[in-house]
Amino acid sequence: METYLRQIPAVNKILAEEKVQELLKDYPRTLIVDSIRGVNEQLRERILAGKLSSDSELAINRVVELLREKVKGWSEPNLRATINGTGVVIHTNLGRSLLAESAQQRLVEVADNYSNLEIEVESGERGSRYDNVSELLTYLTGAEAALVVNNNAAAVLLALDTLAKGQEVVISRGQLVEIGGSFRIPEVMEQSGAHLVEVGATNKTHLRDYEAAINEETALLLRAHTSNYRIVGFTKEVALEKLVKLSNDNNLAVLDDLGSGTLIDFSQYGFELEEPTVQESIEAGVDVVTFSGDKLLGGPQAGIIVGKEEYISRMKKNPLTRALRVDKFTLAALEETLRLYLDLDQVVEKVPTLRMLTLDLQILADKADKLKEALAELNSNLTIEKAEGYSQVGGGSFPSERLATYLIKVTVPGLTANQLANRLRSLNPPLFTRIQDEEIIIDLRTVKEEQISIIVNHFNKLLEGEGE
């Protein structure tokens, strides 16, 4: 061990190497020196842990290569574009919804200029950042007022903290959902200071269950739409209209957490499952509705709150609102996304998430044929198959909806499916795929037309030995 430790090259010795001198032309000396020390420290830790396989790992040329990789890592972004070949349209781990072209343009415009984020152009007086999207939201949903925070969990937290802090909130046991990152409705309620009152059973809740739970400590009734799962079979839940009537009879408020949230009826596009729209909740008389901006809506990450003016006004005055507020980029992208919904005949084509969810099967077949033919021309040893399959909506939306699609299945001689998947992810841009029956599966639903040639090039690089 001591022998190995003494073999770690000194900083000055590494700095004198020709390849390191080349690095110094492009990177600050301080960064290079700190990176050398970092590499040496990693080597020291490996030695002390008994993980060094041989003294060849301590050779000066090997250490220099480790240094070059480390420095290169500083110059490359961690957050970068990827190719989604999984077929999961609203893929949380891959950034969820893609923004419409017009929303992208608005982001660039706002980034490159000052903006009227919190100032009224007409009067020159200070204004509210929420005014930039409020009119669109109220027009599209039919609500009296609107507010936007940084995600839907924050929207629910703010609503509960404002309307029910220190009081009771009644919710069906079948709606105690867990959202992304293991956050659960009961935990959000606890953080808000509201007291959870569970009623009914997991599969069945009746109106009488809500009625029996209401007392002088009750502040509101909460419906949490189970957008990321379904309970089927011997089930019953109380209609929203009945919850609204019960709340009105008892001078309570109703909060409807839609989760994903949508402004269009997906049944017109052949979706079998019903997904309640925001407009339906408002029409039913709900006081406050919360939903996401970056799922079925197809915009940036945001938590949207719409409802009655008296409740939204109280939320705007809550100190939490400042902690949860959105920035100019979110507002710019959200405003432009919402503007596209003014034309329901065109929105499905212009919002990428909606377009991918409603793609014609023939378009998917043509894309699959194009990829298959291009891959077949690379190498006759590749095993390539076009097959029918199913995509997923993702993002906690339409959990059991299966979208018919076309897949390309690929195997490469000498590589397991896991090895191939790992190497495809190591290339730039990383390609994410599915694995089934020891085959790599590429679902064309989430692959852009212009990305097909990049995928082909990736396989070409692998066949030439890159990505190892």
Coordinates of C-alpha atoms in Angstrom, one line a residue:
M1 CA 0.0 0.0 0.0
E2 CA 2.8 2.4 0.9
T3 CA 4.6 1.6 -2.3
Y4 CA 1.5 2.5 -4.3
L5 CA 1.0 5.7 -2.4
R6 CA 4.5 6.9 -3.2
Q7 CA 3.9 6.2 -6.9
I8 CA 1.1 8.8 -7.2
P9 CA 2.7 11.5 -9.5
A10 CA 3.3 14.9 -7.9
V11 CA 1.3 17.9 -9.1
N12 CA 4.3 19.6 -10.7
K13 CA 5.3 16.4 -12.6
I14 CA 1.8 16.1 -14.0
L15 CA 1.7 19.8 -14.9
A16 CA 4.9 19.4 -16.9
E17 CA 3.4 16.8 -19.2
E18 CA 2.8 18.0 -22.8
K19 CA -0.9 17.0 -22.9
V20 CA -1.4 19.0 -19.7
Q21 CA 0.4 22.0 -21.1
E22 CA -2.1 21.8 -24.0
L23 CA -5.0 21.8 -21.5
L24 CA -3.6 25.0 -19.9
K25 CA -4.1 26.8 -23.2
D26 CA -7.9 26.3 -22.9
Y27 CA -8.6 26.1 -19.2
P28 CA -7.5 28.2 -16.1
R29 CA -4.4 27.0 -14.3
T30 CA -6.3 27.0 -11.0
L31 CA -8.9 24.6 -12.4
I32 CA -6.2 22.3 -13.8
V33 CA -4.3 22.2 -10.5
D34 CA -7.5 21.6 -8.5
S35 CA -8.4 18.8 -10.9
I36 CA -5.0 17.2 -10.6
R37 CA -5.4 17.2 -6.8
G38 CA -8.8 15.7 -7.2
V39 CA -7.5 12.9 -9.4
N40 CA -4.7 12.2 -7.0
E41 CA -7.1 12.1 -4.1
Q42 CA -9.3 9.6 -5.9
L43 CA -6.2 7.4 -6.6
R44 CA -5.3 7.6 -2.9
E45 CA -8.8 6.5 -1.8
R46 CA -8.7 3.6 -4.2
I47 CA -5.3 2.5 -2.8
L48 CA -6.4 2.8 0.8
A49 CA -9.6 0.8 0.0
G50 CA -7.6 -1.9 -1.7
K51 CA -9.3 -1.4 -5.0
L52 CA -6.2 -0.7 -7.2
S53 CA -5.7 -3.6 -9.6
S54 CA -2.1 -2.8 -10.6
D55 CA 0.6 -0.1 -10.5
S56 CA -0.1 0.6 -14.2
E57 CA -3.1 2.7 -13.0
L58 CA -0.5 5.0 -11.5
A59 CA 1.5 5.5 -14.6
I60 CA 1.9 9.2 -15.6
N61 CA 0.1 8.7 -18.9
R62 CA -2.8 7.0 -17.2
V63 CA -3.1 9.8 -14.6
V64 CA -3.0 12.4 -17.4
E65 CA -5.9 10.7 -19.2
L66 CA -7.9 10.7 -15.9
L67 CA -7.1 14.4 -15.6
R68 CA -8.3 15.1 -19.2
E69 CA -11.5 13.3 -18.5
K70 CA -12.1 15.3 -15.3
V71 CA -11.4 18.6 -16.9
K72 CA -13.6 17.7 -19.9
G73 CA -16.3 17.0 -17.4
W74 CA -16.2 20.6 -16.2
S75 CA -16.7 22.0 -19.7
E76 CA -19.7 19.8 -20.6
P77 CA -23.2 20.5 -19.2
N78 CA -24.7 18.0 -16.8
L79 CA -28.2 18.8 -18.0
R80 CA -28.3 18.1 -21.8
A81 CA -30.5 17.0 -24.6
T82 CA -31.3 13.3 -24.9
I83 CA -33.2 11.1 -27.3
N84 CA -36.3 9.5 -25.8
G85 CA -36.7 6.1 -27.4
T86 CA -38.8 4.7 -24.5
G87 CA -42.2 5.6 -25.8
V88 CA -43.1 7.3 -22.5
V89 CA -44.4 10.6 -23.7
I90 CA -44.4 12.6 -20.4
H91 CA -41.2 11.0 -19.1
T92 CA -40.5 12.6 -15.7
N93 CA -36.8 11.5 -15.6
L94 CA -36.3 12.9 -19.1
G95 CA -37.8 16.3 -18.4
R96 CA -41.5 15.7 -19.0
S97 CA -43.2 17.8 -21.7
L98 CA -41.3 19.4 -24.7
L99 CA -42.2 23.0 -25.2
A100 CA -43.9 24.2 -28.4
E101 CA -41.7 26.1 -30.8
S102 CA -43.5 29.4 -30.1
A103 CA -42.9 28.9 -26.3
Q104 CA -39.2 28.3 -27.0
Q105 CA -39.0 31.5 -29.0
R106 CA -40.6 33.4 -26.1
L107 CA -38.0 32.0 -23.7
V108 CA -35.2 33.3 -25.9
E109 CA -36.9 36.7 -26.3
V110 CA -37.3 37.1 -22.5
A111 CA -33.8 35.8 -21.8
D112 CA -32.3 38.3 -24.2
N113 CA -34.2 41.4 -23.0
Y114 CA -35.6 43.1 -20.0
S115 CA -39.3 42.4 -19.6
N116 CA -42.4 43.8 -17.9
L117 CA -42.4 41.0 -15.4
E118 CA -43.8 43.1 -12.5
I119 CA -44.6 46.5 -14.1
E120 CA -47.7 47.8 -15.9
V121 CA -46.7 49.2 -19.3
E122 CA -49.6 51.6 -19.4
S123 CA -49.1 53.3 -16.0
G124 CA -45.5 52.5 -15.3
E125 CA -46.6 51.4 -11.9
R126 CA -45.6 48.2 -10.2
G127 CA -47.8 45.3 -11.2
S128 CA -48.2 41.6 -10.5
R129 CA -46.3 38.9 -12.3
Y130 CA -49.4 36.7 -12.2
D131 CA -51.3 39.1 -14.4
N132 CA -49.3 37.8 -17.4
V133 CA -51.2 34.5 -17.4
S134 CA -54.3 35.2 -15.2
E135 CA -56.6 36.4 -18.0
L136 CA -55.7 33.4 -20.2
L137 CA -56.3 30.9 -17.4
T138 CA -59.6 32.4 -16.4
Y139 CA -60.8 32.6 -20.0
L140 CA -59.8 29.0 -20.8
T141 CA -61.1 27.4 -17.6
G142 CA -64.1 29.6 -16.8
A143 CA -62.7 30.4 -13.3
E144 CA -62.9 33.8 -11.6
A145 CA -59.2 34.0 -10.8
A146 CA -55.9 32.3 -11.2
L147 CA -52.4 31.9 -9.6
V148 CA -49.3 30.1 -10.6
V149 CA -46.6 28.5 -8.4
N150 CA -43.7 26.3 -9.1
N151 CA -45.4 22.8 -9.2
N152 CA -48.7 21.1 -8.4
A153 CA -47.5 19.9 -5.0
A154 CA -46.7 23.5 -4.1
A155 CA -50.2 24.5 -5.4
V156 CA -51.9 22.0 -3.0
L157 CA -49.6 23.1 -0.2
L158 CA -50.4 26.7 -0.6
A159 CA -54.2 26.1 -0.9
L160 CA -54.3 24.0 2.2
D161 CA -52.0 26.3 4.2
T162 CA -54.3 29.3 3.2
L163 CA -57.7 27.7 3.6
A164 CA -57.3 25.0 6.2
K165 CA -54.3 25.6 8.5
G166 CA -55.1 24.3 11.9
Q167 CA -58.4 22.9 10.7
E168 CA -59.7 19.6 9.3
V169 CA -59.7 18.6 5.7
V170 CA -61.9 15.6 4.7
I171 CA -60.7 13.3 2.0
S172 CA -61.6 9.8 0.8
R173 CA -59.2 7.0 1.8
G174 CA -59.1 5.9 -1.9
Q175 CA -57.6 9.3 -2.8
L176 CA -54.6 9.4 -0.5
V177 CA -52.3 9.4 -3.5
E178 CA -48.5 9.3 -3.6
I179 CA -47.1 11.6 -6.3
G180 CA -43.5 11.7 -7.7
G181 CA -40.5 11.4 -5.5
S182 CA -42.5 9.5 -2.8
F183 CA -44.4 12.7 -1.7
R184 CA -47.8 11.8 -0.4
I185 CA -51.0 13.8 0.0
P186 CA -51.1 13.2 3.8
E187 CA -47.5 14.5 4.1
V188 CA -48.3 17.6 2.1
M189 CA -51.4 18.2 4.3
E190 CA -49.4 17.8 7.4
Q191 CA -46.8 20.3 6.2
S192 CA -49.5 22.8 5.5
G193 CA -50.8 22.6 9.1
A194 CA -54.1 21.1 8.0
H195 CA -55.5 18.0 9.8
L196 CA -56.3 15.0 7.7
V197 CA -59.7 13.3 8.2
E198 CA -60.0 10.1 6.2
V199 CA -63.4 8.8 5.3
G200 CA -64.8 5.7 3.6
A201 CA -62.9 2.7 2.5
T202 CA -60.1 2.3 -0.1
N203 CA -62.5 1.2 -2.8
K204 CA -65.8 2.8 -1.7
T205 CA -66.7 6.1 -0.2
H206 CA -70.3 7.4 0.2
L207 CA -71.7 10.9 0.6
R208 CA -72.8 9.9 4.1
D209 CA -69.1 9.3 5.0
Y210 CA -68.4 12.9 4.3
E211 CA -71.5 14.1 6.1
A212 CA -70.6 12.1 9.3
A213 CA -67.0 13.7 9.3
I214 CA -68.1 17.3 9.1
N215 CA -67.9 19.3 12.4
E216 CA -67.1 22.8 13.6
E217 CA -63.4 22.2 12.9
T218 CA -63.9 21.2 9.3
A219 CA -62.5 23.8 6.8
L220 CA -62.8 22.1 3.4
L221 CA -63.5 18.9 1.4
L222 CA -60.7 17.7 -0.8
R223 CA -60.9 15.5 -3.8
A224 CA -57.5 14.2 -5.1
H225 CA -58.0 12.8 -8.6
T226 CA -56.1 9.5 -8.8
S227 CA -54.5 10.4 -12.1
N228 CA -51.5 8.0 -11.6
Y229 CA -53.5 4.9 -10.8
R230 CA -57.0 3.4 -11.1
I231 CA -59.1 1.4 -8.7
V232 CA -61.5 -0.9 -10.6
G233 CA -64.1 -3.4 -9.7
F234 CA -66.3 -3.0 -6.6
T235 CA -65.8 0.7 -6.3
K236 CA -67.8 3.9 -5.6
E237 CA -66.8 7.6 -5.2
V238 CA -68.9 10.6 -4.6
A239 CA -69.6 12.8 -7.7
L240 CA -68.0 16.2 -7.6
E241 CA -71.4 18.0 -7.9
K242 CA -72.6 16.3 -4.7
L243 CA -69.4 17.3 -2.8
V244 CA -70.0 20.9 -3.9
K245 CA -73.6 20.8 -2.7
L246 CA -72.6 19.3 0.6
S247 CA -69.9 22.0 1.1
N248 CA -72.3 24.8 0.2
D249 CA -74.9 23.4 2.7
N250 CA -72.2 23.5 5.4
N251 CA -70.4 26.7 4.4
L252 CA -67.2 24.9 3.5
A253 CA -64.9 25.1 0.5
V254 CA -64.1 22.3 -2.0
L255 CA -60.5 21.8 -3.3
D256 CA -60.1 19.6 -6.4
D257 CA -56.5 18.4 -7.0
L258 CA -56.5 17.2 -10.5
G259 CA -52.8 16.2 -10.6
S260 CA -52.0 16.2 -14.3
G261 CA -54.9 18.4 -15.4
T262 CA -56.1 18.8 -18.9
L263 CA -57.9 21.5 -20.9
I264 CA -59.1 19.2 -23.6
D265 CA -61.2 16.0 -23.7
F266 CA -59.0 13.2 -24.8
S267 CA -61.9 10.8 -25.5
Q268 CA -62.3 12.5 -28.9
Y269 CA -58.8 11.1 -29.8
G270 CA -59.8 7.5 -28.9
F271 CA -58.6 7.4 -25.3
E272 CA -60.6 4.8 -23.4
L273 CA -60.1 6.2 -19.9
E274 CA -61.9 9.4 -18.8
E275 CA -59.7 12.2 -17.6
P276 CA -61.7 15.1 -16.0
T277 CA -61.0 18.5 -17.5
V278 CA -60.3 21.6 -15.5
Q279 CA -63.4 23.2 -17.1
E280 CA -65.6 20.4 -15.8
S281 CA -64.5 21.0 -12.2
I282 CA -65.1 24.8 -12.5
E283 CA -68.6 24.1 -14.0
A284 CA -69.4 21.8 -11.1
G285 CA -68.9 24.7 -8.7
V286 CA -65.5 23.7 -7.2
D287 CA -64.0 26.6 -5.2
V288 CA -60.3 25.8 -6.0
V289 CA -58.7 23.6 -8.7
T290 CA -55.0 22.7 -8.8
F291 CA -53.2 21.0 -11.7
S292 CA -49.7 20.8 -13.4
G293 CA -48.4 22.9 -16.2
D294 CA -45.9 20.4 -17.5
K295 CA -47.9 17.2 -18.0
L296 CA -51.0 17.0 -20.1
L297 CA -51.0 20.7 -20.6
G298 CA -47.7 20.4 -22.3
G299 CA -46.0 23.5 -20.9
P300 CA -43.2 24.3 -18.4
Q301 CA -43.1 22.9 -14.8
A302 CA -45.7 24.9 -12.8
G303 CA -48.5 24.4 -10.4
I304 CA -51.7 26.2 -11.6
I305 CA -54.4 27.3 -9.2
V306 CA -57.8 28.5 -10.5
G307 CA -61.0 29.1 -8.7
K308 CA -63.1 31.7 -7.0
E309 CA -61.7 35.1 -6.5
E310 CA -62.1 35.2 -2.7
Y311 CA -59.9 32.1 -2.2
I312 CA -57.3 33.0 -4.8
S313 CA -57.0 36.5 -3.3
R314 CA -56.3 35.0 0.1
M315 CA -53.6 32.7 -1.4
K316 CA -51.9 35.7 -3.1
K317 CA -51.5 37.3 0.3
N318 CA -50.0 34.2 1.9
P319 CA -46.2 34.6 2.6
L320 CA -45.7 31.2 1.1
T321 CA -46.7 32.5 -2.3
R322 CA -43.4 34.4 -2.5
A323 CA -41.4 31.3 -1.6
L324 CA -43.3 29.2 -4.2
R325 CA -43.5 31.8 -7.0
V326 CA -42.4 31.2 -10.6
D327 CA -39.8 33.2 -12.5
K328 CA -40.1 35.0 -15.8
F329 CA -39.0 32.0 -17.9
T330 CA -41.8 29.8 -16.5
L331 CA -44.4 32.6 -17.1
A332 CA -43.2 33.3 -20.6
A333 CA -43.4 29.6 -21.6
L334 CA -46.7 29.0 -19.8
E335 CA -48.3 32.1 -21.4
E336 CA -47.3 31.1 -24.9
T337 CA -48.5 27.5 -24.2
L338 CA -51.9 28.7 -23.0
R339 CA -52.2 31.0 -25.9
L340 CA -52.1 28.0 -28.2
Y341 CA -55.2 26.6 -26.5
L342 CA -57.2 29.6 -27.8
D343 CA -57.4 27.6 -31.1
L344 CA -58.5 24.1 -30.1
D345 CA -58.3 23.0 -33.8
Q346 CA -54.6 23.7 -33.9
V347 CA -53.4 23.1 -30.4
V348 CA -52.9 19.3 -30.8
E349 CA -50.5 19.9 -33.6
K350 CA -48.6 22.7 -32.0
V351 CA -48.1 21.4 -28.5
P352 CA -45.5 18.5 -28.7
T353 CA -47.0 16.4 -25.9
L354 CA -50.5 16.5 -27.4
R355 CA -49.1 15.8 -30.9
M356 CA -47.1 12.7 -29.7
L357 CA -50.1 11.4 -27.7
T358 CA -52.4 11.6 -30.8
L359 CA -50.0 10.6 -33.6
D360 CA -51.5 8.6 -36.4
L361 CA -50.4 5.0 -36.4
Q362 CA -49.3 5.2 -40.1
I363 CA -46.8 8.0 -39.2
L364 CA -45.3 5.8 -36.6
A365 CA -45.1 2.9 -39.1
D366 CA -43.3 5.1 -41.6
K367 CA -40.8 6.3 -39.0
A368 CA -40.1 2.7 -38.0
D369 CA -39.6 1.6 -41.6
K370 CA -37.1 4.5 -42.1
L371 CA -35.1 3.5 -39.0
K372 CA -35.1 -0.2 -39.8
E373 CA -33.9 0.4 -43.4
A374 CA -31.1 2.7 -42.3
L375 CA -29.9 0.3 -39.6
A376 CA -30.0 -2.6 -42.0
E377 CA -27.6 -0.8 -44.4
L378 CA -25.0 -0.4 -41.6
N379 CA -24.2 -4.0 -40.9
S380 CA -25.8 -7.3 -42.0
N381 CA -25.0 -8.8 -38.6
L382 CA -27.4 -6.6 -36.8
T383 CA -30.7 -8.2 -36.0
I384 CA -33.5 -5.7 -36.6
E385 CA -37.2 -6.3 -36.3
K386 CA -40.2 -3.9 -36.7
A387 CA -43.0 -4.8 -34.4
E388 CA -46.3 -3.5 -33.1
G389 CA -46.4 -2.5 -29.5
Y390 CA -47.7 0.1 -27.0
S391 CA -46.5 3.4 -25.7
Q392 CA -47.3 5.0 -22.3
V393 CA -48.6 8.4 -21.5
G394 CA -46.4 8.8 -18.4
G395 CA -46.2 11.6 -15.9
G396 CA -48.8 10.1 -13.7
S397 CA -51.5 10.5 -16.4
F398 CA -53.7 7.8 -18.0
P399 CA -51.9 5.0 -16.0
S400 CA -53.6 2.1 -17.8
E401 CA -54.0 3.7 -21.3
R402 CA -52.1 1.8 -23.9
L403 CA -51.2 3.7 -27.1
A404 CA -50.7 1.6 -30.2
T405 CA -47.3 2.2 -31.7
Y406 CA -44.5 0.7 -33.8
L407 CA -41.2 -0.5 -32.3
I408 CA -37.8 -1.3 -33.6
K409 CA -36.1 -4.2 -31.8
V410 CA -32.3 -4.5 -32.2
T411 CA -29.6 -6.9 -31.1
V412 CA -25.9 -6.5 -31.7
P413 CA -23.6 -9.6 -31.8
G414 CA -21.4 -9.9 -28.8
L415 CA -23.4 -7.5 -26.7
T416 CA -26.1 -8.2 -24.1
A417 CA -29.2 -5.9 -24.1
N418 CA -27.9 -4.2 -21.0
Q419 CA -24.5 -3.6 -22.4
L420 CA -26.0 -2.1 -25.6
A421 CA -28.3 0.1 -23.6
N422 CA -25.4 1.4 -21.5
R423 CA -23.3 2.2 -24.6
L424 CA -26.2 4.0 -26.3
R425 CA -26.6 6.2 -23.2
S426 CA -22.9 6.9 -23.2
L427 CA -22.9 8.6 -26.6
N428 CA -23.9 12.2 -27.2
P429 CA -26.8 12.8 -27.2
P430 CA -27.6 9.9 -24.9
L431 CA -30.2 7.5 -26.3
F432 CA -32.6 6.0 -23.8
T433 CA -34.4 2.8 -24.8
R434 CA -36.4 -0.1 -23.4
I435 CA -35.2 -3.6 -22.8
Q436 CA -37.4 -6.7 -23.3
D437 CA -36.4 -10.3 -23.9
E438 CA -32.8 -9.4 -24.3
E439 CA -33.6 -6.9 -27.1
I440 CA -33.2 -3.2 -27.3
I441 CA -36.5 -1.6 -28.1
I442 CA -36.9 1.8 -29.6
D443 CA -40.4 3.2 -29.6
L444 CA -40.8 5.7 -32.5
R445 CA -43.6 7.7 -30.8
T446 CA -41.1 9.8 -28.8
V447 CA -38.4 9.9 -31.4
K448 CA -38.3 13.1 -33.6
E449 CA -37.9 12.6 -37.3
E450 CA -34.6 14.4 -37.3
Q451 CA -33.3 12.1 -34.6
I452 CA -33.5 9.0 -36.7
S453 CA -30.2 9.8 -38.4
I454 CA -28.6 10.4 -35.1
I455 CA -29.7 7.0 -33.8
V456 CA -28.3 5.4 -36.9
N457 CA -25.0 7.2 -36.4
H458 CA -24.9 6.0 -32.8
F459 CA -25.1 2.4 -33.9
N460 CA -22.5 3.0 -36.5
K461 CA -20.2 4.3 -33.8
L462 CA -20.8 1.3 -31.6
L463 CA -20.0 -1.0 -34.5
E464 CA -16.8 0.9 -35.0
G465 CA -15.9 0.4 -31.3
E466 CA -16.9 3.8 -29.8
G467 CA -18.9 4.0 -26.6
E468 CA -16.9 1.1 -25.0

